[in-house]
Amino acid sequence: MSDVSVVRGHKSDYPNPVSFEVGDRLLVGEQDTEYAGWVSITDPQGLVGWAPLDYIELADDGASGIALKPYSARELDVEPGERLTFKYEHCQWCWVEHKTRGAGWVPRECLGKA
């Protein structure tokens, strides 16, 4: 873990993020054209959003799948100059933690060295 600094602001477009647990059945849609490795899904609660494709075992039809890992699509709203704790990166997005607002995803291009 290390500290990173926000160099470009980010605001989530998803106030109700998708989430799933291992074994959950998911509906799978289109792949993201901006961020490789992400796919549109409908989670067990009926929410639609983005998830890493490699977290899902696709069915033969390609339109459904089973979750291989737990996942939350929670994004953090961040402003330039904020410091965050970097946890890990996946498919051009970083899971980071803010000291008072908790953890969530931020695009890699919004972050720089602290």
CSV table of N, CA and C in Angstrom, one decimal:
chain,number,residue,atom,x,y,z
A,1,MET,N,0.8,-1.2,0.0
A,1,MET,CA,0.0,0.0,0.0
A,1,MET,C,0.9,1.2,0.0
A,2,SER,N,0.4,2.2,-0.7
A,2,SER,CA,1.2,3.5,-0.8
A,2,SER,C,0.2,4.6,-1.0
A,3,ASP,N,0.7,5.8,-0.7
A,3,ASP,CA,-0.2,7.0,-0.9
A,3,ASP,C,-0.1,7.5,-2.3
A,4,VAL,N,-1.2,7.9,-2.9
A,4,VAL,CA,-1.2,8.6,-4.2
A,4,VAL,C,-2.0,9.9,-4.0
A,5,SER,N,-1.8,10.8,-5.0
A,5,SER,CA,-2.4,12.1,-5.0
A,5,SER,C,-3.3,12.2,-6.2
A,6,VAL,N,-4.5,12.8,-6.0
A,6,VAL,CA,-5.4,13.0,-7.1
A,6,VAL,C,-4.9,14.1,-8.0
A,7,VAL,N,-4.7,13.9,-9.3
A,7,VAL,CA,-4.2,14.9,-10.2
A,7,VAL,C,-5.4,15.4,-11.1
A,8,ARG,N,-6.5,14.7,-11.2
A,8,ARG,CA,-7.6,15.0,-11.9
A,8,ARG,C,-8.9,14.6,-11.2
A,9,GLY,N,-9.9,15.4,-11.1
A,9,GLY,CA,-11.1,15.1,-10.3
A,9,GLY,C,-11.9,14.0,-11.0
A,10,HIS,N,-12.7,13.3,-10.3
A,10,HIS,CA,-13.5,12.2,-10.8
A,10,HIS,C,-14.8,12.2,-10.0
A,11,LYS,N,-16.0,12.2,-10.7
A,11,LYS,CA,-17.3,12.1,-10.0
A,11,LYS,C,-18.0,10.9,-10.6
A,12,SER,N,-18.5,10.0,-9.8
A,12,SER,CA,-19.2,8.8,-10.2
A,12,SER,C,-20.5,9.1,-10.9
A,13,ASP,N,-20.8,8.4,-11.9
A,13,ASP,CA,-22.1,8.5,-12.6
A,13,ASP,C,-23.0,7.4,-12.1
A,14,TYR,N,-22.6,6.6,-11.1
A,14,TYR,CA,-23.4,5.5,-10.6
A,14,TYR,C,-23.7,5.6,-9.1
A,15,PRO,N,-24.8,6.3,-8.7
A,15,PRO,CA,-25.1,6.4,-7.3
A,15,PRO,C,-25.4,5.1,-6.6
A,16,ASN,N,-25.9,4.1,-7.4
A,16,ASN,CA,-26.3,2.8,-6.9
A,16,ASN,C,-25.4,1.7,-7.6
A,17,PRO,N,-24.2,1.5,-7.1
A,17,PRO,CA,-23.3,0.6,-7.8
A,17,PRO,C,-23.7,-0.8,-7.7
A,18,VAL,N,-23.4,-1.6,-8.8
A,18,VAL,CA,-23.6,-3.0,-8.8
A,18,VAL,C,-22.6,-3.7,-7.8
A,19,SER,N,-23.1,-4.8,-7.4
A,19,SER,CA,-22.2,-5.7,-6.5
A,19,SER,C,-22.6,-7.1,-6.6
A,20,PHE,N,-21.7,-8.0,-6.3
A,20,PHE,CA,-22.0,-9.4,-6.3
A,20,PHE,C,-21.1,-10.2,-5.4
A,21,GLU,N,-21.5,-11.4,-5.1
A,21,GLU,CA,-20.7,-12.3,-4.3
A,21,GLU,C,-20.4,-13.6,-5.2
A,22,VAL,N,-19.4,-14.3,-4.7
A,22,VAL,CA,-19.0,-15.6,-5.4
A,22,VAL,C,-20.3,-16.5,-5.6
A,23,GLY,N,-20.5,-16.9,-6.8
A,23,GLY,CA,-21.6,-17.8,-7.1
A,23,GLY,C,-22.9,-17.1,-7.6
A,24,ASP,N,-22.9,-15.8,-7.5
A,24,ASP,CA,-24.1,-15.1,-8.0
A,24,ASP,C,-24.2,-15.2,-9.5
A,25,ARG,N,-25.5,-15.3,-9.9
A,25,ARG,CA,-25.8,-15.4,-11.4
A,25,ARG,C,-25.9,-13.9,-11.9
A,26,LEU,N,-25.3,-13.6,-13.0
A,26,LEU,CA,-25.3,-12.3,-13.6
A,26,LEU,C,-25.7,-12.3,-15.0
A,27,LEU,N,-26.4,-11.3,-15.5
A,27,LEU,CA,-26.6,-11.1,-16.9
A,27,LEU,C,-25.5,-10.2,-17.4
A,28,VAL,N,-24.9,-10.6,-18.6
A,28,VAL,CA,-23.7,-10.0,-19.1
A,28,VAL,C,-24.1,-9.3,-20.4
A,29,GLY,N,-23.7,-8.0,-20.6
A,29,GLY,CA,-24.0,-7.3,-21.8
A,29,GLY,C,-22.7,-6.9,-22.5
A,30,GLU,N,-22.6,-5.7,-23.0
A,30,GLU,CA,-21.5,-5.3,-23.9
A,30,GLU,C,-20.2,-5.1,-23.1
A,31,GLN,N,-19.1,-5.2,-23.9
A,31,GLN,CA,-17.8,-4.9,-23.3
A,31,GLN,C,-17.6,-3.4,-23.4
A,32,ASP,N,-16.9,-2.8,-22.5
A,32,ASP,CA,-16.6,-1.4,-22.4
A,32,ASP,C,-15.6,-1.1,-23.6
A,33,THR,N,-15.8,0.0,-24.3
A,33,THR,CA,-14.9,0.3,-25.4
A,33,THR,C,-13.8,1.3,-24.9
A,34,GLU,N,-14.0,1.9,-23.8
A,34,GLU,CA,-13.0,2.9,-23.2
A,34,GLU,C,-12.0,2.2,-22.3
A,35,TYR,N,-12.5,1.3,-21.5
A,35,TYR,CA,-11.6,0.6,-20.6
A,35,TYR,C,-11.7,-0.9,-20.9
A,36,ALA,N,-10.6,-1.5,-21.5
A,36,ALA,CA,-10.6,-2.9,-21.8
A,36,ALA,C,-10.7,-3.7,-20.6
A,37,GLY,N,-11.4,-4.9,-20.7
A,37,GLY,CA,-11.5,-5.8,-19.6
A,37,GLY,C,-12.7,-5.6,-18.7
A,38,TRP,N,-13.6,-4.6,-19.0
A,38,TRP,CA,-14.8,-4.3,-18.2
A,38,TRP,C,-16.0,-4.7,-19.1
A,39,VAL,N,-17.1,-5.1,-18.5
A,39,VAL,CA,-18.3,-5.6,-19.2
A,39,VAL,C,-19.5,-5.1,-18.4
A,40,SER,N,-20.5,-4.7,-19.1
A,40,SER,CA,-21.8,-4.3,-18.5
A,40,SER,C,-22.5,-5.5,-18.0
A,41,ILE,N,-23.0,-5.4,-16.7
A,41,ILE,CA,-23.7,-6.5,-16.1
A,41,ILE,C,-24.9,-6.0,-15.4
A,42,THR,N,-25.8,-7.0,-15.2
A,42,THR,CA,-27.0,-6.8,-14.3
A,42,THR,C,-26.8,-7.7,-13.1
A,43,ASP,N,-26.7,-7.1,-11.9
A,43,ASP,CA,-26.4,-7.9,-10.7
A,43,ASP,C,-27.7,-8.5,-10.2
A,44,PRO,N,-27.6,-9.3,-9.1
A,44,PRO,CA,-28.7,-10.0,-8.6
A,44,PRO,C,-29.9,-9.1,-8.1
A,45,GLN,N,-29.5,-7.8,-7.8
A,45,GLN,CA,-30.5,-6.9,-7.3
A,45,GLN,C,-31.2,-6.2,-8.5
A,46,GLY,N,-30.8,-6.5,-9.7
A,46,GLY,CA,-31.3,-5.8,-10.9
A,46,GLY,C,-30.7,-4.5,-11.3
A,47,LEU,N,-29.6,-4.2,-10.6
A,47,LEU,CA,-28.8,-3.0,-10.9
A,47,LEU,C,-27.9,-3.2,-12.1
A,48,VAL,N,-27.7,-2.2,-12.9
A,48,VAL,CA,-26.9,-2.3,-14.1
A,48,VAL,C,-25.6,-1.5,-13.9
A,49,GLY,N,-24.5,-2.0,-14.3
A,49,GLY,CA,-23.2,-1.3,-14.2
A,49,GLY,C,-22.1,-2.1,-14.8
A,50,TRP,N,-20.8,-1.7,-14.4
A,50,TRP,CA,-19.7,-2.3,-15.0
A,50,TRP,C,-18.9,-3.2,-14.0
A,51,ALA,N,-18.4,-4.3,-14.5
A,51,ALA,CA,-17.6,-5.2,-13.7
A,51,ALA,C,-16.4,-5.8,-14.5
A,52,PRO,N,-15.4,-6.2,-13.8
A,52,PRO,CA,-14.2,-6.8,-14.6
A,52,PRO,C,-14.7,-8.1,-15.2
A,53,LEU,N,-14.4,-8.3,-16.4
A,53,LEU,CA,-14.8,-9.5,-17.1
A,53,LEU,C,-14.2,-10.8,-16.5
A,54,ASP,N,-13.0,-10.6,-16.0
A,54,ASP,CA,-12.3,-11.8,-15.5
A,54,ASP,C,-12.8,-12.2,-14.1
A,55,TYR,N,-13.7,-11.5,-13.5
A,55,TYR,CA,-14.4,-11.8,-12.3
A,55,TYR,C,-15.6,-12.7,-12.5
A,56,ILE,N,-15.9,-13.0,-13.8
A,56,ILE,CA,-17.1,-13.7,-14.2
A,56,ILE,C,-16.8,-14.9,-15.1
A,57,GLU,N,-17.4,-16.1,-14.8
A,57,GLU,CA,-17.3,-17.2,-15.7
A,57,GLU,C,-18.5,-17.2,-16.6
A,58,LEU,N,-18.2,-16.9,-17.9
A,58,LEU,CA,-19.3,-16.8,-18.8
A,58,LEU,C,-19.9,-18.1,-19.2
A,59,ALA,N,-21.3,-18.1,-19.3
A,59,ALA,CA,-22.0,-19.3,-19.8
A,59,ALA,C,-21.7,-19.4,-21.3
A,60,ASP,N,-22.1,-20.5,-21.9
A,60,ASP,CA,-21.8,-20.8,-23.3
A,60,ASP,C,-22.5,-19.7,-24.2
A,61,ASP,N,-23.7,-19.2,-23.7
A,61,ASP,CA,-24.4,-18.2,-24.5
A,61,ASP,C,-23.7,-16.8,-24.5
A,62,GLY,N,-22.8,-16.6,-23.6
A,62,GLY,CA,-22.1,-15.3,-23.5
A,62,GLY,C,-22.9,-14.2,-22.9
A,63,ALA,N,-24.2,-14.4,-22.6
A,63,ALA,CA,-25.1,-13.4,-22.1
A,63,ALA,C,-25.4,-13.5,-20.6
A,64,SER,N,-24.8,-14.5,-20.0
A,64,SER,CA,-24.9,-14.7,-18.6
A,64,SER,C,-23.7,-15.3,-18.0
A,65,GLY,N,-23.6,-15.3,-16.7
A,65,GLY,CA,-22.4,-15.9,-16.1
A,65,GLY,C,-22.5,-16.0,-14.6
A,66,ILE,N,-21.5,-16.6,-14.0
A,66,ILE,CA,-21.4,-16.8,-12.6
A,66,ILE,C,-20.2,-16.0,-12.0
A,67,ALA,N,-20.5,-15.3,-10.9
A,67,ALA,CA,-19.4,-14.5,-10.3
A,67,ALA,C,-18.3,-15.5,-9.7
A,68,LEU,N,-17.1,-15.2,-10.0
A,68,LEU,CA,-15.9,-15.9,-9.5
A,68,LEU,C,-15.3,-15.3,-8.3
A,69,LYS,N,-15.5,-14.0,-8.1
A,69,LYS,CA,-15.0,-13.2,-7.0
A,69,LYS,C,-16.0,-12.2,-6.5
A,70,PRO,N,-15.9,-11.9,-5.2
A,70,PRO,CA,-16.8,-10.8,-4.7
A,70,PRO,C,-16.4,-9.5,-5.4
A,71,TYR,N,-17.4,-8.6,-5.6
A,71,TYR,CA,-17.1,-7.3,-6.3
A,71,TYR,C,-18.1,-6.2,-5.9
A,72,SER,N,-17.6,-5.0,-5.8
A,72,SER,CA,-18.4,-3.8,-5.6
A,72,SER,C,-17.9,-2.8,-6.6
A,73,ALA,N,-18.8,-2.1,-7.3
A,73,ALA,CA,-18.5,-1.1,-8.3
A,73,ALA,C,-18.4,0.3,-7.7
A,74,ARG,N,-18.4,0.4,-6.4
A,74,ARG,CA,-18.4,1.7,-5.7
A,74,ARG,C,-17.2,2.5,-6.2
A,75,GLU,N,-17.5,3.7,-6.7
A,75,GLU,CA,-16.5,4.7,-7.1
A,75,GLU,C,-16.4,5.8,-6.1
A,76,LEU,N,-15.2,6.4,-5.9
A,76,LEU,CA,-15.0,7.5,-5.1
A,76,LEU,C,-15.1,8.8,-5.9
A,77,ASP,N,-15.8,9.8,-5.4
A,77,ASP,CA,-15.7,11.1,-5.9
A,77,ASP,C,-14.4,11.8,-5.3
A,78,VAL,N,-13.5,12.3,-6.2
A,78,VAL,CA,-12.3,12.9,-5.7
A,78,VAL,C,-12.0,14.2,-6.4
A,79,GLU,N,-11.2,15.0,-5.7
A,79,GLU,CA,-10.8,16.3,-6.2
A,79,GLU,C,-9.3,16.4,-6.3
A,80,PRO,N,-8.7,17.2,-7.2
A,80,PRO,CA,-7.3,17.3,-7.3
A,80,PRO,C,-6.7,17.8,-6.0
A,81,GLY,N,-5.5,17.2,-5.6
A,81,GLY,CA,-4.8,17.5,-4.4
A,81,GLY,C,-5.1,16.6,-3.3
A,82,GLU,N,-6.2,15.8,-3.3
A,82,GLU,CA,-6.5,14.9,-2.3
A,82,GLU,C,-5.5,13.7,-2.2
A,83,ARG,N,-5.2,13.2,-1.0
A,83,ARG,CA,-4.3,12.1,-0.9
A,83,ARG,C,-5.2,10.9,-0.6
A,84,LEU,N,-4.8,9.8,-1.2
A,84,LEU,CA,-5.5,8.5,-1.0
A,84,LEU,C,-4.5,7.4,-0.8
A,85,THR,N,-5.0,6.3,-0.2
A,85,THR,CA,-4.2,5.1,0.0
A,85,THR,C,-4.5,4.1,-1.1
A,86,PHE,N,-3.5,3.8,-1.9
A,86,PHE,CA,-3.6,2.9,-3.1
A,86,PHE,C,-3.6,1.5,-2.6
A,87,LYS,N,-4.6,0.7,-3.0
A,87,LYS,CA,-4.7,-0.7,-2.6
A,87,LYS,C,-4.3,-1.6,-3.7
A,88,TYR,N,-4.9,-1.5,-4.9
A,88,TYR,CA,-4.5,-2.3,-6.1
A,88,TYR,C,-5.1,-1.7,-7.4
A,89,GLU,N,-4.6,-2.1,-8.5
A,89,GLU,CA,-5.1,-1.6,-9.8
A,89,GLU,C,-5.7,-2.8,-10.6
A,90,HIS,N,-6.8,-2.6,-11.3
A,90,HIS,CA,-7.3,-3.6,-12.1
A,90,HIS,C,-7.9,-3.0,-13.4
A,91,CYS,N,-7.4,-3.4,-14.6
A,91,CYS,CA,-8.0,-2.9,-15.8
A,91,CYS,C,-8.2,-1.4,-15.9
A,92,GLN,N,-7.1,-0.7,-15.6
A,92,GLN,CA,-7.0,0.8,-15.7
A,92,GLN,C,-7.8,1.5,-14.6
A,93,TRP,N,-8.3,0.8,-13.6
A,93,TRP,CA,-9.0,1.5,-12.5
A,93,TRP,C,-8.3,1.1,-11.2
A,94,CYS,N,-8.2,2.0,-10.2
A,94,CYS,CA,-7.5,1.7,-9.0
A,94,CYS,C,-8.5,1.7,-7.8
A,95,TRP,N,-8.4,0.7,-6.9
A,95,TRP,CA,-9.1,0.6,-5.7
A,95,TRP,C,-8.3,1.4,-4.7
A,96,VAL,N,-8.9,2.5,-4.2
A,96,VAL,CA,-8.2,3.3,-3.2
A,96,VAL,C,-9.0,3.6,-2.0
A,97,GLU,N,-8.4,4.1,-1.0
A,97,GLU,CA,-9.1,4.4,0.2
A,97,GLU,C,-8.9,5.9,0.7
A,98,HIS,N,-10.0,6.6,1.0
A,98,HIS,CA,-9.9,7.9,1.5
A,98,HIS,C,-10.0,7.8,3.0
A,99,LYS,N,-9.3,8.6,3.8
A,99,LYS,CA,-9.3,8.4,5.2
A,99,LYS,C,-10.7,8.6,5.9
A,100,THR,N,-11.6,9.4,5.3
A,100,THR,CA,-12.9,9.6,5.9
A,100,THR,C,-14.1,9.1,5.1
A,101,ARG,N,-13.9,8.9,3.7
A,101,ARG,CA,-15.0,8.5,2.9
A,101,ARG,C,-14.9,7.1,2.4
A,102,GLY,N,-14.0,6.3,3.0
A,102,GLY,CA,-14.0,4.9,2.7
A,102,GLY,C,-13.2,4.6,1.4
A,103,ALA,N,-13.5,3.4,0.8
A,103,ALA,CA,-12.8,2.9,-0.3
A,103,ALA,C,-13.7,2.8,-1.6
A,104,GLY,N,-13.0,2.9,-2.7
A,104,GLY,CA,-13.8,2.8,-4.0
A,104,GLY,C,-12.8,2.9,-5.2
A,105,TRP,N,-13.4,2.8,-6.3
A,105,TRP,CA,-12.6,2.8,-7.6
A,105,TRP,C,-12.4,4.3,-8.1
A,106,VAL,N,-11.3,4.5,-8.7
A,106,VAL,CA,-11.0,5.8,-9.3
A,106,VAL,C,-10.1,5.4,-10.6
A,107,PRO,N,-10.4,6.1,-11.7
A,107,PRO,CA,-9.6,5.8,-12.9
A,107,PRO,C,-8.1,6.1,-12.7
A,108,ARG,N,-7.3,5.2,-13.2
A,108,ARG,CA,-5.8,5.4,-13.0
A,108,ARG,C,-5.3,6.7,-13.5
A,109,GLU,N,-5.9,7.3,-14.6
A,109,GLU,CA,-5.4,8.5,-15.1
A,109,GLU,C,-5.7,9.7,-14.2
A,110,CYS,N,-6.5,9.5,-13.2
A,110,CYS,CA,-6.8,10.6,-12.2
A,110,CYS,C,-5.8,10.7,-11.1
A,111,LEU,N,-4.9,9.7,-11.0
A,111,LEU,CA,-4.0,9.6,-9.9
A,111,LEU,C,-2.5,9.7,-10.3
A,112,GLY,N,-1.7,10.3,-9.3
A,112,GLY,CA,-0.3,10.4,-9.5
A,112,GLY,C,0.4,10.1,-8.2
A,113,LYS,N,1.7,10.2,-8.2
A,113,LYS,CA,2.5,10.0,-7.0
A,113,LYS,C,2.2,11.0,-6.0
A,114,ALA,N,2.2,10.6,-4.7
A,114,ALA,CA,2.0,11.5,-3.6
A,114,ALA,C,3.2,12.4,-3.4
